[in-house]
Short mmCIF file of C-alpha atoms and ligand atoms in Angstrom, two decimals:
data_model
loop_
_atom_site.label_atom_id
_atom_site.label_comp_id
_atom_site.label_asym_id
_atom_site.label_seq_id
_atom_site.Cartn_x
_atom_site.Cartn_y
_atom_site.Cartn_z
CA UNK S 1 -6.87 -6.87 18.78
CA UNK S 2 -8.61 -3.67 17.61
CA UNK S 3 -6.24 -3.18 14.66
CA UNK S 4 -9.76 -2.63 12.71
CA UNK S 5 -12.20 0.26 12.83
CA UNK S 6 -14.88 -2.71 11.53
CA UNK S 7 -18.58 -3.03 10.15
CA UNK S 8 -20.89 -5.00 12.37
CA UNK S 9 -21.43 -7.37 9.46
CA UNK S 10 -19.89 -11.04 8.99
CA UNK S 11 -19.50 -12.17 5.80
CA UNK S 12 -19.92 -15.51 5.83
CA UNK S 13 -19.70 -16.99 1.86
CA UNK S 14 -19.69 -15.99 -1.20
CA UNK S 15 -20.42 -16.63 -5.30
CA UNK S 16 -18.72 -14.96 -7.71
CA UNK S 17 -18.85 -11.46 -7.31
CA UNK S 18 -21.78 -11.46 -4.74
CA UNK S 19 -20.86 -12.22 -0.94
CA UNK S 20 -23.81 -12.93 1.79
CA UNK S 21 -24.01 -12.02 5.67
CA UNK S 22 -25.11 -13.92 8.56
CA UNK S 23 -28.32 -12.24 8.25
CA UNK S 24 -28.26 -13.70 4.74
CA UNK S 25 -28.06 -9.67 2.96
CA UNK S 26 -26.77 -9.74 -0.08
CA UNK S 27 -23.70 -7.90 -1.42
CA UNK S 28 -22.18 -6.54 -4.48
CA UNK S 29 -18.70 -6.99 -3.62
CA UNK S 30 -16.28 -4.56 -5.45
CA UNK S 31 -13.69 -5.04 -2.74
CA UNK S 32 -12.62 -8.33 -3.76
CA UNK S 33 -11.22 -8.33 -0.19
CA UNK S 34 -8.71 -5.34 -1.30
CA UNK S 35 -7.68 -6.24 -4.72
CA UNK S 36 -7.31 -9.81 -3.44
CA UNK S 37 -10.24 -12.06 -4.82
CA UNK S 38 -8.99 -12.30 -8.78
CA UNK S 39 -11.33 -14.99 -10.25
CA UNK S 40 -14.10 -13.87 -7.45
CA UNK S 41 -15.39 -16.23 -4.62
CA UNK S 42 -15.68 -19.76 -4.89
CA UNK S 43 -14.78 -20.15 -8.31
CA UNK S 44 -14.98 -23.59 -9.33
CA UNK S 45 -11.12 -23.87 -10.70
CA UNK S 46 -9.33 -22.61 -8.09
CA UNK S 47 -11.46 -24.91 -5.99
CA UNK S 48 -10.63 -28.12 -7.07
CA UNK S 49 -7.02 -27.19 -7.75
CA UNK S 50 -6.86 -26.36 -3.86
CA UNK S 51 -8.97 -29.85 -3.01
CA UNK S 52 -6.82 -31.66 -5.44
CA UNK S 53 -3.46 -29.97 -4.03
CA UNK S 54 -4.76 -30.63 -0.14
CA UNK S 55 -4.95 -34.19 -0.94
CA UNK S 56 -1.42 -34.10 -2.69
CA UNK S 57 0.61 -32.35 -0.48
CA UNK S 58 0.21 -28.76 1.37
CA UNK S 59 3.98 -27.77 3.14
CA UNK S 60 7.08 -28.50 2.90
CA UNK S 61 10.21 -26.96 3.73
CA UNK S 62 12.40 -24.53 1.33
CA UNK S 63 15.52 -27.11 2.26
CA UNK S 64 13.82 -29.23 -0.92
CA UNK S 65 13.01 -28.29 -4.33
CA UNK S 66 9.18 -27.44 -4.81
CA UNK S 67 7.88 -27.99 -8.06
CA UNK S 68 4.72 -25.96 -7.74
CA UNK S 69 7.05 -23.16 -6.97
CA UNK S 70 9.71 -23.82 -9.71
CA UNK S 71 6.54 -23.92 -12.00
CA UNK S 72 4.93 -20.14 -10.26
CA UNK S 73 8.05 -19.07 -10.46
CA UNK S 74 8.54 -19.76 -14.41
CA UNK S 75 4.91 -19.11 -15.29
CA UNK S 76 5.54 -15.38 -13.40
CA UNK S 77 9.22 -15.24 -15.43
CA UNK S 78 7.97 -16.18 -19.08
CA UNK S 79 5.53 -13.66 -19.02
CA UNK S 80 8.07 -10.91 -17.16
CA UNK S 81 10.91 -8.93 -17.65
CA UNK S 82 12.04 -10.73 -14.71
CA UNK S 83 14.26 -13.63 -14.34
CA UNK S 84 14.25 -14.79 -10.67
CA UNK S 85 11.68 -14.96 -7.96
CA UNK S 86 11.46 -14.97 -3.99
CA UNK S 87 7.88 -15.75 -2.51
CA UNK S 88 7.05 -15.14 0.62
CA UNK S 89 3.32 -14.80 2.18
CA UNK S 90 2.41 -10.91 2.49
CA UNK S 91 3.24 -7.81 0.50
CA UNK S 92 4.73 -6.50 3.31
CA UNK S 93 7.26 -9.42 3.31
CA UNK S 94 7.30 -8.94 -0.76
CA UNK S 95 8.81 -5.47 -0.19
CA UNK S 96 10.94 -6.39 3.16
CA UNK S 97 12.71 -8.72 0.67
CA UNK S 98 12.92 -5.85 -2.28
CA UNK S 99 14.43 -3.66 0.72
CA UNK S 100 16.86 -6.09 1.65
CA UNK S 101 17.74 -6.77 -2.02
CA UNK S 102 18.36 -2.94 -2.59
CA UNK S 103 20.63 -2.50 0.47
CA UNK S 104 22.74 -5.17 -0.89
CA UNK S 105 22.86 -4.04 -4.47
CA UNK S 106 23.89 -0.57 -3.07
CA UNK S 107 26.77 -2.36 -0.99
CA UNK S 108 27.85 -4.85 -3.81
CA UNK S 109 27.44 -2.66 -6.74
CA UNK S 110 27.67 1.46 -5.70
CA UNK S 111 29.92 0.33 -2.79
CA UNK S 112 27.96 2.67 0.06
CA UNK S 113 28.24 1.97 3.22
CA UNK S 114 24.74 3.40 4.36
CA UNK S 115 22.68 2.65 1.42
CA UNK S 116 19.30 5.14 0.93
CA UNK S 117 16.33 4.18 -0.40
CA UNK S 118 13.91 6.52 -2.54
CA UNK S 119 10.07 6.07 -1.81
CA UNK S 120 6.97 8.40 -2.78
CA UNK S 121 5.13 10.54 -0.43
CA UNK S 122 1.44 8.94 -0.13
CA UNK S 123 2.91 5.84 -1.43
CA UNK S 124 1.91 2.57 0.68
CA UNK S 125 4.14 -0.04 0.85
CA UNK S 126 2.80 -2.24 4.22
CA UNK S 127 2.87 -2.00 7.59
CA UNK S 128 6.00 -4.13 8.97
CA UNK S 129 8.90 -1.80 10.51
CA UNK S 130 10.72 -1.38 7.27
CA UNK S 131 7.61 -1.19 4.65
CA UNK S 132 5.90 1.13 6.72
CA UNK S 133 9.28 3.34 7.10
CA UNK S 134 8.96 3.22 3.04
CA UNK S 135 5.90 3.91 3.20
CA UNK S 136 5.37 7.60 2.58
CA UNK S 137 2.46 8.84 5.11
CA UNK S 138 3.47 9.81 8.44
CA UNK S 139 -0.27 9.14 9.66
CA UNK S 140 1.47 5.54 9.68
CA UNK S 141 4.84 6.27 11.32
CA UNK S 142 2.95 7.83 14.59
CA UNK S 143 3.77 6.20 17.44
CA UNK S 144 6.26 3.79 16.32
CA UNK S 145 9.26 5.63 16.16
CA UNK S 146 12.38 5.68 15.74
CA UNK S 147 12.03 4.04 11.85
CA UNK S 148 14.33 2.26 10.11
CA UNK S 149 17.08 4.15 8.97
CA UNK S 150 18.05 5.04 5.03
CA UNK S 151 14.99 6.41 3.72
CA UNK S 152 14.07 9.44 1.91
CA UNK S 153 10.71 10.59 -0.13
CA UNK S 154 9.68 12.26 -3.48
CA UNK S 155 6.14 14.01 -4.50
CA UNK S 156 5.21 10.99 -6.87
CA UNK S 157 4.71 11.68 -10.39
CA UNK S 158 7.77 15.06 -9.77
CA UNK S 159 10.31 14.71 -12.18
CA UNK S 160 12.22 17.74 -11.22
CA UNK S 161 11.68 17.47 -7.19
CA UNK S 162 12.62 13.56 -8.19
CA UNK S 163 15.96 15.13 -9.57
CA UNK S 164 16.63 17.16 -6.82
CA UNK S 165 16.22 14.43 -4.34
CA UNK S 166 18.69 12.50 -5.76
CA UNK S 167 21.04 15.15 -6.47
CA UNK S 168 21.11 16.28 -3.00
CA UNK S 169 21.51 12.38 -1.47
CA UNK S 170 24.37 11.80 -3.99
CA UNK S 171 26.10 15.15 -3.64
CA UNK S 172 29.10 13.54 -2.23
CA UNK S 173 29.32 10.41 -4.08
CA UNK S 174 27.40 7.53 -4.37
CA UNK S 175 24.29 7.32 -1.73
CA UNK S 176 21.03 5.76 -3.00
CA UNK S 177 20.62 1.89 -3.42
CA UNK S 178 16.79 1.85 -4.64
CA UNK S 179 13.97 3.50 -5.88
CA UNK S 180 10.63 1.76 -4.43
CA UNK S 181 7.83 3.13 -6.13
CA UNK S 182 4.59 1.67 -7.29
CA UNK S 183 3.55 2.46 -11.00
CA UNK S 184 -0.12 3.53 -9.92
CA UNK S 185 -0.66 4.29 -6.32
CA UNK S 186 -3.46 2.57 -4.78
CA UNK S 187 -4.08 3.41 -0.95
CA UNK S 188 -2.82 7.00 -1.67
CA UNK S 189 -5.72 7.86 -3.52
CA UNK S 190 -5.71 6.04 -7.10
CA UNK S 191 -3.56 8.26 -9.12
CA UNK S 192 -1.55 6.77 -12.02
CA UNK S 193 2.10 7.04 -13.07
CA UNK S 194 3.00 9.28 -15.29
CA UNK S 195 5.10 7.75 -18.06
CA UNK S 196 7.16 11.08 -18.43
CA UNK S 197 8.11 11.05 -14.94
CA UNK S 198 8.85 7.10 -14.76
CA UNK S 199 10.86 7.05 -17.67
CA UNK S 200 13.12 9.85 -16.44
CA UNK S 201 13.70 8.05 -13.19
CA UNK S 202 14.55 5.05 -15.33
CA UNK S 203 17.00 7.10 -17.45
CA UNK S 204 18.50 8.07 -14.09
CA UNK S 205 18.43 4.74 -12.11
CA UNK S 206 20.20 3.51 -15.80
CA UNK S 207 22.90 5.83 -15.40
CA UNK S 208 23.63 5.41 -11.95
CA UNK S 209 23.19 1.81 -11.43
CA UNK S 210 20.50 2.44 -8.74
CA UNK S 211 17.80 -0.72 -8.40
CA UNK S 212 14.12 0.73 -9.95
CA UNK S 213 11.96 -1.48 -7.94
CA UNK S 214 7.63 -1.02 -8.42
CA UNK S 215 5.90 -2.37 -6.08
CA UNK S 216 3.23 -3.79 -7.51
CA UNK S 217 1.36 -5.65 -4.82
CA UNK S 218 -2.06 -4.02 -5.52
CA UNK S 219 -1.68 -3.31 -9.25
CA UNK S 220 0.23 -6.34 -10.47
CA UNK S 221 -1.48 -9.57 -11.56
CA UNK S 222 -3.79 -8.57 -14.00
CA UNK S 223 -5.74 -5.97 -12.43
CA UNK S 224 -4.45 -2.67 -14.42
CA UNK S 225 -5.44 -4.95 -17.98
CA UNK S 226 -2.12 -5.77 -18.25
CA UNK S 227 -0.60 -8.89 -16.75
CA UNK S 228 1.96 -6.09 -14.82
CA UNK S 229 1.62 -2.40 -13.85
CA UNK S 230 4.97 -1.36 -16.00
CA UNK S 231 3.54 -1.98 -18.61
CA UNK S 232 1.44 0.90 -18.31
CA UNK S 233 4.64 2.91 -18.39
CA UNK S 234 6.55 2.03 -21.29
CA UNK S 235 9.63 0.82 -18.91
CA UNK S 236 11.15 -2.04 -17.13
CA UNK S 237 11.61 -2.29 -13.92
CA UNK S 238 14.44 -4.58 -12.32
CA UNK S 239 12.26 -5.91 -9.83
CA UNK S 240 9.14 -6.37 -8.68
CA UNK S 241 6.73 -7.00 -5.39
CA UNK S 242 3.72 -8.95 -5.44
CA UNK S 243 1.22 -10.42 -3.45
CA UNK S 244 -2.69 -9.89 -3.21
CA UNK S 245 -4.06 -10.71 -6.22
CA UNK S 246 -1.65 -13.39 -6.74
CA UNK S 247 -3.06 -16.08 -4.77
CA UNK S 248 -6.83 -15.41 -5.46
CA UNK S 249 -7.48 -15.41 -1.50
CA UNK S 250 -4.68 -17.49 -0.50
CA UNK S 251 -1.86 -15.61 1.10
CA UNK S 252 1.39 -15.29 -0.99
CA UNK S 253 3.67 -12.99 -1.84
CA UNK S 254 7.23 -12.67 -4.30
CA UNK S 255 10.24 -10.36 -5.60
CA UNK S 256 10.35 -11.00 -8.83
CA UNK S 257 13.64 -10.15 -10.17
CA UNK S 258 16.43 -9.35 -13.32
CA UNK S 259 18.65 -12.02 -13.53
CA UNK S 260 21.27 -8.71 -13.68
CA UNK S 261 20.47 -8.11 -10.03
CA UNK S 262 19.94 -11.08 -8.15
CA UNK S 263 22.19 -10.60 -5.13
CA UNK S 264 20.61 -13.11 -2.16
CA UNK S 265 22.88 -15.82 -1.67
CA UNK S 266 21.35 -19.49 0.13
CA UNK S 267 21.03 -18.49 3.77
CA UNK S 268 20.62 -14.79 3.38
CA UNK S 269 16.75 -14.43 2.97
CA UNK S 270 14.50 -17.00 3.95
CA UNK S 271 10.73 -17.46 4.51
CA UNK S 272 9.29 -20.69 5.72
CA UNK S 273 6.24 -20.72 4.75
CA UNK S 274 6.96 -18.88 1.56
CA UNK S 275 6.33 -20.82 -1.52
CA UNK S 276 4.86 -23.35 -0.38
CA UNK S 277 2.88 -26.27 -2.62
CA UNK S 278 -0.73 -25.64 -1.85
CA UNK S 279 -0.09 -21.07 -2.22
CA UNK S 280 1.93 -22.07 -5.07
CA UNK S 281 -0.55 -23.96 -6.76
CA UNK S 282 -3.41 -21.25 -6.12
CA UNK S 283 -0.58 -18.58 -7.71
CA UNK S 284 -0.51 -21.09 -11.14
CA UNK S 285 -4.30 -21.65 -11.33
CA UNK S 286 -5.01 -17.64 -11.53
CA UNK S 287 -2.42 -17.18 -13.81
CA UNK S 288 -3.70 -20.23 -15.82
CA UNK S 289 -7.34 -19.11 -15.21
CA UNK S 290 -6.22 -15.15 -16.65
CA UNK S 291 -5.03 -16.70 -19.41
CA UNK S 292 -7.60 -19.08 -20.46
CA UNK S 293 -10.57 -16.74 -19.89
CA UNK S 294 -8.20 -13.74 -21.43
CA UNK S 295 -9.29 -11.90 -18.83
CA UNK S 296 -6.48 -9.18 -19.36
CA UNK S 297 -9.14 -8.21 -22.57
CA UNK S 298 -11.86 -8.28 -20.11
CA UNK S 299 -10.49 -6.24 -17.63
CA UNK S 300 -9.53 -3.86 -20.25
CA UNK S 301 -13.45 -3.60 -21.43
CA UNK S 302 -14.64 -3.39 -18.19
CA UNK S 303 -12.45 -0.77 -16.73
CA UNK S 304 -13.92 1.38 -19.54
CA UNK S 305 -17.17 0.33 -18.84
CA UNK S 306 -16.60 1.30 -15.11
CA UNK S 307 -15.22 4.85 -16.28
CA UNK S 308 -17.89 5.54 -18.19
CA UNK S 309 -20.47 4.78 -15.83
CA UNK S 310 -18.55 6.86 -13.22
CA UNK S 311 -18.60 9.84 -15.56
CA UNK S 312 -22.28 9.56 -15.92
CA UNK S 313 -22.81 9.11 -12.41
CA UNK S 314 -20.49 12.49 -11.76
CA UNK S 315 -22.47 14.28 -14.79
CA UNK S 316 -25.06 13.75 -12.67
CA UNK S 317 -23.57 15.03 -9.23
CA UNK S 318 -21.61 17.64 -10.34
CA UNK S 319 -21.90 18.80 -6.69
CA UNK S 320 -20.90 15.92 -4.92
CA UNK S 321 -18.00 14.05 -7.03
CA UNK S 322 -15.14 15.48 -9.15
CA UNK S 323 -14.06 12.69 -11.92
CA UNK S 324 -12.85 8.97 -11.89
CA UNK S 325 -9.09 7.53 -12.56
CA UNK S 326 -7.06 4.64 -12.87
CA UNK S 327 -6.38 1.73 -14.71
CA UNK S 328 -8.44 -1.48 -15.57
CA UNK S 329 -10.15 -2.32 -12.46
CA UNK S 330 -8.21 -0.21 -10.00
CA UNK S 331 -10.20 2.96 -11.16
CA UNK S 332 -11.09 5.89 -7.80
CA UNK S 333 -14.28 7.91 -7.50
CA UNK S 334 -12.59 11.29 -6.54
CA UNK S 335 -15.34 13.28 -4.14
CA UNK S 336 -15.23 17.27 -3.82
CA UNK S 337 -13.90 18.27 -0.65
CA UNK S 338 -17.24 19.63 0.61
CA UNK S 339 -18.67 16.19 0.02
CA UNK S 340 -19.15 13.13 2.48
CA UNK S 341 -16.08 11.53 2.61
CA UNK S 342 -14.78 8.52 1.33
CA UNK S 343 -15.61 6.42 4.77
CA UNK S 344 -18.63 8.14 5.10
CA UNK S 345 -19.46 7.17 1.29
CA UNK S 346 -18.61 3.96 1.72
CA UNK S 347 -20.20 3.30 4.92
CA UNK S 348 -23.61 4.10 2.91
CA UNK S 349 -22.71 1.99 -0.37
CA UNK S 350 -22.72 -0.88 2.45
CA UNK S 351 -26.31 -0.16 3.92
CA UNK S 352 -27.39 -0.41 -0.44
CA UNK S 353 -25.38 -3.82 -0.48
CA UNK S 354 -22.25 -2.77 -2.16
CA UNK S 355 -18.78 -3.35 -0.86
CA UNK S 356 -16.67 -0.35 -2.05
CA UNK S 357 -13.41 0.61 0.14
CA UNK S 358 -11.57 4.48 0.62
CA UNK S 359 -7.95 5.20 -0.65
CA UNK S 360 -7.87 8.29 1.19
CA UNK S 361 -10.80 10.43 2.73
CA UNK S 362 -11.31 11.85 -0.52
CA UNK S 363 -11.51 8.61 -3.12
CA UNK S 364 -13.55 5.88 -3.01
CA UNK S 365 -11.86 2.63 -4.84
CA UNK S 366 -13.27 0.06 -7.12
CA UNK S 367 -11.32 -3.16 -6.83
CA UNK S 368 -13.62 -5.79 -8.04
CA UNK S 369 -13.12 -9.56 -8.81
CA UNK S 370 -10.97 -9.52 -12.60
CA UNK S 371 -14.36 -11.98 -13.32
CA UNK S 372 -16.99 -8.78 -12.96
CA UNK S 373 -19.27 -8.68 -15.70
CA UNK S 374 -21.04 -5.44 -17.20
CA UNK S 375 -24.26 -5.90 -15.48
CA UNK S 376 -22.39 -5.81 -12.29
CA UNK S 377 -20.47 -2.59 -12.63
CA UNK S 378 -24.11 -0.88 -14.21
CA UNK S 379 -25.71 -2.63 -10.85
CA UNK S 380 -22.89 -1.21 -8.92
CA UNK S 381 -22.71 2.06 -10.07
CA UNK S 382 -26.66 2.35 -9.15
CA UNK S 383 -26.58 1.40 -5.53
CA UNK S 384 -23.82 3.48 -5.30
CA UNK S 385 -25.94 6.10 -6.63
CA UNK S 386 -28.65 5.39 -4.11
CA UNK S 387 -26.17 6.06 -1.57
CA UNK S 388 -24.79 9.29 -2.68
CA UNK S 389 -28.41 9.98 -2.26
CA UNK S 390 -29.12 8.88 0.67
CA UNK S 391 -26.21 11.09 2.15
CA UNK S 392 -26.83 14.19 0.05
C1 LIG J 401 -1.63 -3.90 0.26
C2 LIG J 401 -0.33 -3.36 -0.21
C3 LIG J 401 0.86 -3.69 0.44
C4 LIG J 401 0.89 -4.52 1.70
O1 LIG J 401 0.48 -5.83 1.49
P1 LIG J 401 0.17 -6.77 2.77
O2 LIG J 401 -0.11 -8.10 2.14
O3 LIG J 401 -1.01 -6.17 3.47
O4 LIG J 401 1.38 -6.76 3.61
C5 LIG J 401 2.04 -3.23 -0.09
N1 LIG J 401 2.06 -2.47 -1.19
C6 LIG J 401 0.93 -2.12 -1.84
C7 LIG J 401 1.02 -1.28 -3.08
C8 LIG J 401 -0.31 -2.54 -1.36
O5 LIG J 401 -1.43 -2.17 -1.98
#
């Protein structure tokens, strides 16, 4: 079905951080398949952990114990604040599992009836009934109302609209279950968490006993130069989503969750195909490969790298770009508004083989393979240049 506005190009394999189209073009790929591709394309490890896990065993049901997923599920917990973890195969399904946690928590422990949940405006959170109702864009909702009932949304980053929010929903008594937030927005445009703000809404969450969950399907996993997102923001969550980058291509997604507040009972969540040996075992061999190539330093070098090269590049368009953010290699090219757009910008990057993607009309997003070396982003940052040019 046309869910896709598509490029007439196939991609048909790739090495590393280069892919290659049926016409056999050649492309810089900073996409990474949306924050998805961690250790790049075909990469050797994950490879022959796959092969050797094919030939091993690939599905069986959750009614048995999984060691490949008791083994994910520790490797994700000893290097956590969390305790306990639920995989599943999407982030949507991540968060439809974080929503389903929170409504509990706000029955079992606040003791509401009709438990809210607190999302950010421009936040993205999936596109199933209930993650797209948390999801904070109404460009989303169109067309497929009525949404799920129960939730209500804060400018991101607001500490006192945050306060007001809440005020108002608990004005008689106990109301919100959850905050769902992610710690650096990704589709909305690449804008970071501000620890002020995030440690007030823990202070707040604390005190009321409402469930801080981040979402942390795009950021998680590496990608900000730290193994998790919070960590940017100098606070814990009690639970988090995951997915994308967690699988290096294969699809899985988790909850990862405080002992503290781990409410699902056997028989009240379920996934079938969630956990499963052979996503499982692609889940341990990018954590195992992050930690043996210490990528989480490498990111960290070449996210700088990246923002310096973007602050060059919009030294030297003053006219056409505005500045750079994020973290580690999440980072968004942030275009004036009388510029091309984002699509627009991207659609030309493609033309100079480079895969970039938008977050927003107005940023164009850098999610590269973890495994991107400096000549890459410099090679990158050039084509992309040639493109700006090519538009201006
Ligand atoms: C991509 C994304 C999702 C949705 O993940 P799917 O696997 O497409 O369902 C949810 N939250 C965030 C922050 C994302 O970036």
């Amino acid at each position: 079905m046309d869910t896709y506005a598509r490029f007439p190009v196939e991609l048909e394999r790739g090495r590393g951080v280069w892919v290659w189209d049926s016409a056999g073009k050649r492309y810089l790929d900073c996409v990474a398949g949306i924050a998805v591709c961690t250790l790049g394309h075909s990469n050797g490890r994950l490879k022959r952990a796959l092969s050797h896990q094919l030939g091993k065993l690939q599905h069986v049901s959750n009614l048995y114990r999984i060691p490949e997923q008791e083994q994910l599920a520790a490797a994700i917990t000893n290097r956590s604040c969390l305790d306990r973890v639920f995989f599943c195969n999407s982030g949507a399904e991540a968060n439809e599992a974080a929503i389903k946690l929170a409504r509990k928590h706000g029955h079992v422990v606040r003791g509401i009836e009709q438990p809210l949940i607190l999302t950010a405006q421009a936040s993205f959170h999936g596109r199933t009934l209930a993650a797209v109702t948390a999801t904070g864009q109404p460009k989303y909702h169109q067309g497929f109302e009525p949404m799920v009932q129960g939730f209500r949304y804060f400018p991101y980053n607001d500490t006192a609209a945050f306060e007001a929010l809440l005020n108002q929903c608990e004005a008689n008594g106990p109301a919100v279950a959850a905050v769902l937030v992610e710690p650096l927005q990704g589709e909305g445009g690449v804008i970071p968490g501000d620890p002020a703000f995030f440690r007030r809404v823990r202070e707040l969450c604390d005190e009321k006993h409402i469930l801080l969950v981040f979402d942390e399907v795009q950021i998680g996993v590496g990608r900000s130069g730290d193994l998790w997102g919070y960590e940017h923001l100098g606070i814990e969550p009690d639970a988090i989503t995951l997915a994308k980058g967690l699988g290096g291509g294969i699809p899985i997604g988790a909850l990862a969750v405080k002992q503290a507040v781990d409410h699902f009972r056997p028989g009240e969540h379920a996934s079938t195909f969630g956990g499963n040996p052979f996503a499982c075992r692609a889940g341990l061999t990018v954590l195992a490969e992050i930690e043996r190539r210490q990528l989480l330093k490498h990111v960290r070098a070449m996210g700088v790298l990246l923002q310096e090269e973007l602050a060059k590049l919009v030294s030297r368009h003053p006219g056409l770009l505005e500045g750079s953010r994020g973290w580690g290699l999440l980072q968004g090219l942030v275009l004036r508004p009388e510029a091309p757009s984002a699509p627009e910008v991207v659609k030309a990057a493609l033309a100079e083989g480079l895969l970039l993607v938008p977050a927003g009309t107005q940023v164009v997003r850098f999610v590269p393979p973890l495994t991107i070396k400096p000549r890459h982003i410099r090679e990158a940052v050039k084509r992309l240049e040639r493109a700006l040019i090519t538009l201006a």
